[in-house]
Tab-separated table of C-alpha atoms in Angstrom:
chain	number	residue	atom	x	y	z
A	367	UNK	CA	9.157	1.276	-10.315
A	368	UNK	CA	9.948	-2.334	-11.146
A	369	UNK	CA	9.912	-4.864	-8.297
A	370	UNK	CA	11.528	-8.207	-9.036
A	371	UNK	CA	11.879	-11.144	-6.628
A	372	UNK	CA	11.427	-9.020	-3.500
A	373	UNK	CA	11.476	-11.158	-0.349
A	374	UNK	CA	11.561	-10.200	3.331
A	375	UNK	CA	12.478	-12.557	6.175
A	376	UNK	CA	12.498	-11.773	9.890
A	377	UNK	CA	14.753	-13.635	12.314
A	378	UNK	CA	12.601	-14.590	15.301
A	379	UNK	CA	13.334	-16.108	18.699
A	380	UNK	CA	14.422	-19.729	18.793
A	381	UNK	CA	15.897	-19.621	15.302
A	382	UNK	CA	12.502	-19.330	13.638
A	383	UNK	CA	12.082	-17.371	10.445
A	384	UNK	CA	9.051	-15.318	9.435
A	385	UNK	CA	8.500	-15.355	5.664
A	386	UNK	CA	6.716	-11.995	5.503
A	387	UNK	CA	7.112	-11.407	1.738
A	388	UNK	CA	8.157	-13.965	-0.851
A	389	UNK	CA	9.207	-13.299	-4.444
A	390	UNK	CA	7.002	-10.242	-5.055
A	391	UNK	CA	7.011	-9.114	-8.677
A	392	UNK	CA	5.190	-6.190	-10.258
A	393	UNK	CA	5.732	-3.072	-12.369
A	394	UNK	CA	4.248	0.345	-11.701
A	395	UNK	CA	4.374	2.907	-14.501
A	396	UNK	CA	4.194	6.692	-14.260
A	397	UNK	CA	0.575	7.826	-14.220
A	398	UNK	CA	-0.710	4.492	-12.942
A	399	UNK	CA	-2.337	3.353	-9.691
A	400	UNK	CA	-1.696	-0.203	-8.481
A	401	UNK	CA	-3.930	-1.364	-5.616
A	402	UNK	CA	-2.349	-4.045	-3.405
A	403	UNK	CA	-5.100	-5.939	-1.557
A	404	UNK	CA	-5.390	-8.930	0.777
A	405	UNK	CA	-6.255	-9.940	4.320
A	406	UNK	CA	-4.484	-8.429	7.331
A	407	UNK	CA	-1.094	-9.971	8.020
A	408	UNK	CA	-0.419	-11.070	4.446
A	409	UNK	CA	2.678	-8.864	4.087
A	410	UNK	CA	1.388	-5.755	2.290
A	411	UNK	CA	2.729	-3.184	4.776
A	412	UNK	CA	6.005	-5.084	5.187
A	413	UNK	CA	6.505	-4.814	1.439
A	414	UNK	CA	5.943	-1.041	1.613
A	415	UNK	CA	8.385	-0.682	4.514
A	416	UNK	CA	10.994	-2.700	2.631
A	417	UNK	CA	10.808	-0.296	-0.307
A	418	UNK	CA	11.702	2.640	1.959
A	419	UNK	CA	14.228	0.920	4.220
A	420	UNK	CA	11.960	1.185	7.266
A	421	UNK	CA	12.237	-2.403	8.507
A	422	UNK	CA	13.761	-3.391	11.892
A	423	UNK	CA	17.285	-4.768	12.157
A	424	UNK	CA	16.188	-8.401	12.272
A	425	UNK	CA	14.832	-8.126	8.716
A	426	UNK	CA	16.618	-9.591	5.694
A	427	UNK	CA	15.659	-8.242	2.271
A	428	UNK	CA	16.415	-9.855	-1.093
A	429	UNK	CA	15.445	-8.938	-4.633
A	430	UNK	CA	15.261	-5.600	-6.433
A	431	UNK	CA	13.007	-2.536	-6.455
A	432	UNK	CA	14.277	-0.182	-9.148
A	433	UNK	CA	12.976	3.344	-9.661
A	434	UNK	CA	12.627	4.936	-13.083
A	435	UNK	CA	15.971	6.703	-12.638
A	436	UNK	CA	17.750	3.377	-12.019
A	437	UNK	CA	18.107	3.535	-8.223
A	438	UNK	CA	17.599	0.168	-6.516
A	439	UNK	CA	15.816	0.898	-3.244
A	440	UNK	CA	16.847	-2.413	-1.677
A	441	UNK	CA	20.561	-1.588	-1.862
A	442	UNK	CA	20.508	2.206	-1.648
A	443	UNK	CA	21.533	2.470	2.010
A	444	UNK	CA	20.181	4.678	4.780
A	445	UNK	CA	22.157	7.790	3.787
A	446	UNK	CA	20.692	7.902	0.275
A	447	UNK	CA	17.203	6.897	1.402
A	448	UNK	CA	17.087	9.593	4.090
A	449	UNK	CA	18.572	12.413	1.996
A	450	UNK	CA	17.263	11.867	-1.514
A	451	UNK	CA	14.462	9.278	-1.507
A	452	UNK	CA	11.975	9.547	1.363
A	453	UNK	CA	9.548	12.388	0.706
A	454	UNK	CA	11.386	13.485	-2.436
A	455	UNK	CA	11.402	10.561	-4.840
A	456	UNK	CA	9.072	8.318	-2.844
A	457	UNK	CA	6.315	9.699	-0.621
A	458	UNK	CA	4.571	7.682	2.088
A	459	UNK	CA	1.155	7.806	3.706
A	460	UNK	CA	1.911	5.546	6.701
A	461	UNK	CA	-0.430	2.878	7.984
A	462	UNK	CA	-0.445	4.329	11.533
A	463	UNK	CA	-0.145	8.080	10.950
A	464	UNK	CA	-0.432	9.140	14.603
A	465	UNK	CA	2.740	7.224	15.477
A	466	UNK	CA	4.655	8.960	12.664
A	467	UNK	CA	3.930	12.455	13.965
A	468	UNK	CA	6.181	14.054	16.603
A	469	UNK	CA	3.969	14.291	19.708
A	470	UNK	CA	5.339	17.666	20.913
A	471	UNK	CA	4.805	19.501	17.605
A	472	UNK	CA	1.577	20.775	16.080
A	473	UNK	CA	0.311	19.726	12.692
A	474	UNK	CA	1.148	23.216	11.414
A	475	UNK	CA	4.761	22.811	12.571
A	476	UNK	CA	5.001	19.456	10.794
A	477	UNK	CA	3.656	20.974	7.605
A	478	UNK	CA	5.906	24.041	7.750
A	479	UNK	CA	8.980	21.856	8.094
A	480	UNK	CA	7.889	19.596	5.239
A	481	UNK	CA	7.010	22.486	2.921
A	482	UNK	CA	10.390	24.161	3.598
A	483	UNK	CA	12.356	20.971	3.033
A	484	UNK	CA	10.574	19.734	-0.080
A	485	UNK	CA	9.483	22.888	-1.911
A	486	UNK	CA	11.921	25.574	-0.811
A	487	UNK	CA	9.117	27.996	0.158
A	488	UNK	CA	10.259	30.469	2.820
A	489	UNK	CA	8.691	32.927	5.293
A	490	UNK	CA	5.919	34.900	3.599
A	491	UNK	CA	4.919	31.971	1.414
A	492	UNK	CA	4.801	29.385	4.183
A	493	UNK	CA	1.356	30.098	5.585
A	494	UNK	CA	-0.531	29.914	2.253
A	495	UNK	CA	1.501	26.863	1.199
A	496	UNK	CA	0.664	25.044	4.442
A	497	UNK	CA	-3.014	25.911	4.154
A	498	UNK	CA	-3.086	24.789	0.523
A	499	UNK	CA	-1.519	21.452	1.487
A	500	UNK	CA	-4.046	20.960	4.287
A	501	UNK	CA	-6.993	21.835	2.043
A	502	UNK	CA	-5.789	19.394	-0.605
A	503	UNK	CA	-6.166	16.534	1.904
A	504	UNK	CA	-9.418	17.888	3.409
A	505	UNK	CA	-7.658	18.703	6.671
A	506	UNK	CA	-9.570	21.504	8.499
A	507	UNK	CA	-7.555	24.709	8.790
A	508	UNK	CA	-8.851	25.422	12.306
A	509	UNK	CA	-7.184	22.190	13.488
A	510	UNK	CA	-3.677	23.030	12.226
A	511	UNK	CA	-2.495	24.106	15.685
A	512	UNK	CA	-3.508	20.842	17.337
A	513	UNK	CA	-1.018	18.276	18.608
A	514	UNK	CA	-1.122	14.644	17.451
A	515	UNK	CA	-2.749	13.409	20.672
A	516	UNK	CA	-5.618	15.844	20.049
A	517	UNK	CA	-6.452	14.320	16.669
A	518	UNK	CA	-8.996	11.647	15.902
A	519	UNK	CA	-7.867	8.758	13.735
A	520	UNK	CA	-9.449	10.356	10.686
A	521	UNK	CA	-7.766	13.721	11.292
A	522	UNK	CA	-4.383	12.066	11.779
A	523	UNK	CA	-4.948	10.197	8.515
A	524	UNK	CA	-5.711	13.423	6.644
A	525	UNK	CA	-2.671	15.147	8.152
A	526	UNK	CA	-0.435	12.288	7.015
A	527	UNK	CA	-1.911	12.422	3.517
A	528	UNK	CA	-1.317	16.178	3.330
A	529	UNK	CA	2.325	15.734	4.361
A	530	UNK	CA	2.873	12.940	1.822
A	531	UNK	CA	1.521	14.996	-1.072
A	532	UNK	CA	3.624	18.123	-0.399
A	533	UNK	CA	6.734	16.974	-2.241
A	534	UNK	CA	4.920	15.804	-5.412
A	535	UNK	CA	7.060	12.661	-5.245
A	536	UNK	CA	7.266	10.687	-8.515
A	537	UNK	CA	6.175	7.597	-6.551
A	538	UNK	CA	3.642	7.665	-3.716
A	539	UNK	CA	3.014	4.700	-1.410
A	540	UNK	CA	-0.311	5.051	0.411
A	541	UNK	CA	-0.698	2.396	3.118
A	542	UNK	CA	-4.364	2.217	4.132
A	543	UNK	CA	-4.934	5.915	3.328
A	544	UNK	CA	-8.684	5.775	4.093
A	545	UNK	CA	-8.591	4.335	7.633
A	546	UNK	CA	-10.941	6.197	9.985
A	547	UNK	CA	-12.633	8.213	7.240
A	548	UNK	CA	-16.339	8.279	6.427
A	549	UNK	CA	-17.383	7.392	2.896
A	550	UNK	CA	-17.477	10.976	1.592
A	551	UNK	CA	-13.934	11.625	2.857
A	552	UNK	CA	-12.786	8.249	1.530
A	553	UNK	CA	-13.910	9.237	-1.941
A	554	UNK	CA	-12.403	12.716	-1.675
A	555	UNK	CA	-9.082	11.299	-0.432
A	556	UNK	CA	-8.720	8.612	-3.085
A	557	UNK	CA	-9.783	11.060	-5.791
A	558	UNK	CA	-6.941	13.365	-4.701
A	559	UNK	CA	-4.538	10.406	-4.808
A	560	UNK	CA	-5.832	9.623	-8.289
A	561	UNK	CA	-5.171	13.235	-9.301
A	562	UNK	CA	-1.596	12.789	-8.066
A	563	UNK	CA	-1.239	9.783	-10.378
A	564	UNK	CA	-2.859	11.615	-13.267
A	565	UNK	CA	-0.100	14.230	-13.014
A	566	UNK	CA	2.325	11.552	-14.162
A	567	UNK	CA	3.259	9.991	-10.823
A	568	UNK	CA	3.097	6.354	-9.760
A	569	UNK	CA	0.716	5.372	-6.935
A	570	UNK	CA	0.937	2.155	-4.925
A	571	UNK	CA	-2.190	1.996	-2.751
A	572	UNK	CA	-2.311	-0.678	-0.069
A	573	UNK	CA	-5.886	-1.116	1.058
A	574	UNK	CA	-8.634	-3.288	2.496
A	575	UNK	CA	-11.211	-0.973	0.948
A	576	UNK	CA	-12.050	-2.691	-2.318
A	577	UNK	CA	-14.589	0.008	-3.196
A	578	UNK	CA	-11.833	2.625	-2.995
A	579	UNK	CA	-9.576	0.430	-5.111
A	580	UNK	CA	-12.318	-0.027	-7.701
A	581	UNK	CA	-12.776	3.765	-7.824
A	582	UNK	CA	-9.206	4.752	-8.758
A	583	UNK	CA	-6.973	1.733	-9.519
A	584	UNK	CA	-5.659	0.850	-12.958
A	585	UNK	CA	-4.368	-2.528	-11.803
A	586	UNK	CA	-4.937	-4.768	-8.790
A	587	UNK	CA	-2.401	-7.085	-7.145
A	588	UNK	CA	-3.737	-9.680	-4.693
A	589	UNK	CA	-1.477	-10.873	-1.883
A	590	UNK	CA	-1.926	-14.003	0.217
A	591	UNK	CA	0.419	-15.381	2.878
A	592	UNK	CA	3.316	-13.204	1.724
A	593	UNK	CA	2.951	-13.913	-1.994
A	594	UNK	CA	1.326	-12.014	-4.833
A	595	UNK	CA	-1.046	-14.558	-6.364
A	596	UNK	CA	-2.752	-12.484	-9.066
A	597	UNK	CA	-2.300	-9.210	-10.933
A	598	UNK	CA	-5.175	-7.976	-13.051
A	599	UNK	CA	-6.482	-4.919	-14.829
A	600	UNK	CA	-8.895	-3.255	-12.408
A	601	UNK	CA	-11.813	-3.180	-14.850
A	602	UNK	CA	-11.458	-6.935	-15.384
A	603	UNK	CA	-10.960	-7.661	-11.691
A	604	UNK	CA	-14.048	-5.769	-10.503
A	605	UNK	CA	-16.147	-6.391	-13.608
A	606	UNK	CA	-15.959	-9.030	-16.302
A	607	UNK	CA	-14.532	-11.626	-16.377
A	608	UNK	CA	-13.599	-11.156	-12.694
A	609	UNK	CA	-10.590	-12.486	-10.738
A	610	UNK	CA	-9.071	-15.811	-11.746
A	611	UNK	CA	-7.455	-16.879	-8.469
A	612	UNK	CA	-9.956	-18.559	-6.090
A	613	UNK	CA	-8.741	-16.402	-3.193
A	614	UNK	CA	-9.198	-13.192	-5.171
A	615	UNK	CA	-12.703	-14.309	-6.209
A	616	UNK	CA	-13.485	-15.125	-2.565
A	617	UNK	CA	-12.350	-11.651	-1.446
A	618	UNK	CA	-14.916	-10.052	-3.731
A	619	UNK	CA	-17.645	-12.532	-2.819
A	620	UNK	CA	-17.156	-11.648	0.866
A	621	UNK	CA	-18.327	-8.072	0.246
A	622	UNK	CA	-21.816	-7.169	1.568
A	623	UNK	CA	-22.858	-5.820	-1.824
A	624	UNK	CA	-21.916	-9.128	-3.455
A	625	UNK	CA	-22.477	-12.642	-2.086
A	626	UNK	CA	-21.533	-11.645	1.508
A	627	UNK	CA	-19.935	-15.082	1.914
A	628	UNK	CA	-17.012	-15.287	4.388
A	629	UNK	CA	-13.850	-17.123	3.415
A	630	UNK	CA	-13.667	-20.264	5.569
A	631	UNK	CA	-10.624	-20.931	7.750
A	632	UNK	CA	-7.637	-18.686	8.400
A	633	UNK	CA	-4.366	-17.979	6.582
A	634	UNK	CA	-1.390	-20.169	7.532
A	635	UNK	CA	1.181	-18.690	9.940
A	636	UNK	CA	4.104	-17.049	8.164
A	637	UNK	CA	6.482	-19.023	10.382
A	638	UNK	CA	5.350	-22.377	8.957
A	639	UNK	CA	4.048	-21.960	5.441
A	640	UNK	CA	3.149	-25.142	3.545
A	641	UNK	CA	5.427	-26.320	0.773
A	642	UNK	CA	2.525	-26.254	-1.679
A	643	UNK	CA	-0.244	-23.738	-2.306
A	644	UNK	CA	-0.795	-21.679	0.848
A	645	UNK	CA	-4.515	-21.270	0.070
A	646	UNK	CA	-5.184	-24.984	-0.539
A	647	UNK	CA	-6.715	-25.697	2.900
A	648	UNK	CA	-9.328	-22.977	2.335
A	649	UNK	CA	-9.893	-23.556	-1.362
A	650	UNK	CA	-12.852	-25.597	-2.682
A	651	UNK	CA	-10.945	-26.304	-5.899
A	652	UNK	CA	-7.838	-27.803	-4.257
A	653	UNK	CA	-6.661	-31.299	-5.203
A	654	UNK	CA	-3.443	-33.335	-5.174
A	655	UNK	CA	-1.727	-30.913	-7.570
A	656	UNK	CA	-1.879	-28.241	-4.886
A	657	UNK	CA	0.723	-29.989	-2.707
A	658	UNK	CA	3.228	-28.330	-5.044
A	659	UNK	CA	3.517	-24.551	-5.082
A	660	UNK	CA	2.152	-22.920	-8.260
A	661	UNK	CA	4.619	-20.672	-10.024
A	662	UNK	CA	3.700	-17.062	-10.716
A	663	UNK	CA	3.329	-17.109	-14.487
A	664	UNK	CA	2.954	-13.589	-15.781
A	665	UNK	CA	-0.088	-12.546	-13.784
A	666	UNK	CA	-1.332	-15.603	-11.860
A	667	UNK	CA	-0.130	-18.313	-9.484
A	668	UNK	CA	-2.753	-21.071	-9.356
A	669	UNK	CA	-3.160	-24.674	-10.509
A	670	UNK	CA	-6.932	-24.284	-10.843
A	671	UNK	CA	-7.866	-20.748	-11.917
A	672	UNK	CA	-11.485	-19.718	-11.856
A	673	UNK	CA	-13.411	-19.653	-15.110
A	674	UNK	CA	-14.959	-16.364	-16.283
A	675	UNK	CA	-18.319	-15.569	-14.705
A	676	UNK	CA	-21.383	-16.379	-16.769
């Protein structure tokens, strides 16, 4: 998939406008995993919803998101998205899986329907296919006949992952796929997602879990206040020379296993973003140049990029 100039605006009360995503640009090749990281509220999940046409009516989307077969997701229309894209060409592990499951149907019923629709398996083959899908996502077979309200957050997450993997979609969007999981299950889940990518599929993983991203990502995109501010090879981002944008460097330094230093301040509201660099008020490197917005040049948007670590 190639995303070029993708922006999302929400019309709010009183004529206000929420700039949820601004000019997002990235490419995701077959067989690759791109981890999209950043603080809560920076626009990561809105970007994912825009790709699948799942935004509310007060949303306005601009830009392009073109799949390998040439389909532009931003202009495809609900009929095409519902019939040929969602689950088939683009799979989704939703951020809040419990709310995406029908409350009056068991997990087994969800999986049967999905297996029938996406693989064509019928009758005698349904039970083993459902159990294989559940096992792939570490979902316990003795919980298949439970209803969504009977699931813990971790179980709901594993059920959603199992459903998303059934169709072997060429592109998989996993929005916080490790929420509610202990570390062993986190590693098992992201390893299965990595296996999906290794089969020649694209994987866009939206996550706060930088350890999970470091485990499976090929590339990392850092988002702040609705904008992608840095894209880096994962081995450079998590190793040497490290991130170049001060915000990206601060994200890593906030980890307990690193400097454990919190980022001072809070992100600006998306209803009143500054005309210059949105991170300037929190950045120790900011100066008068930062009153103008840095352009995203190839892989970085910053007037004062960090120097490589010693």
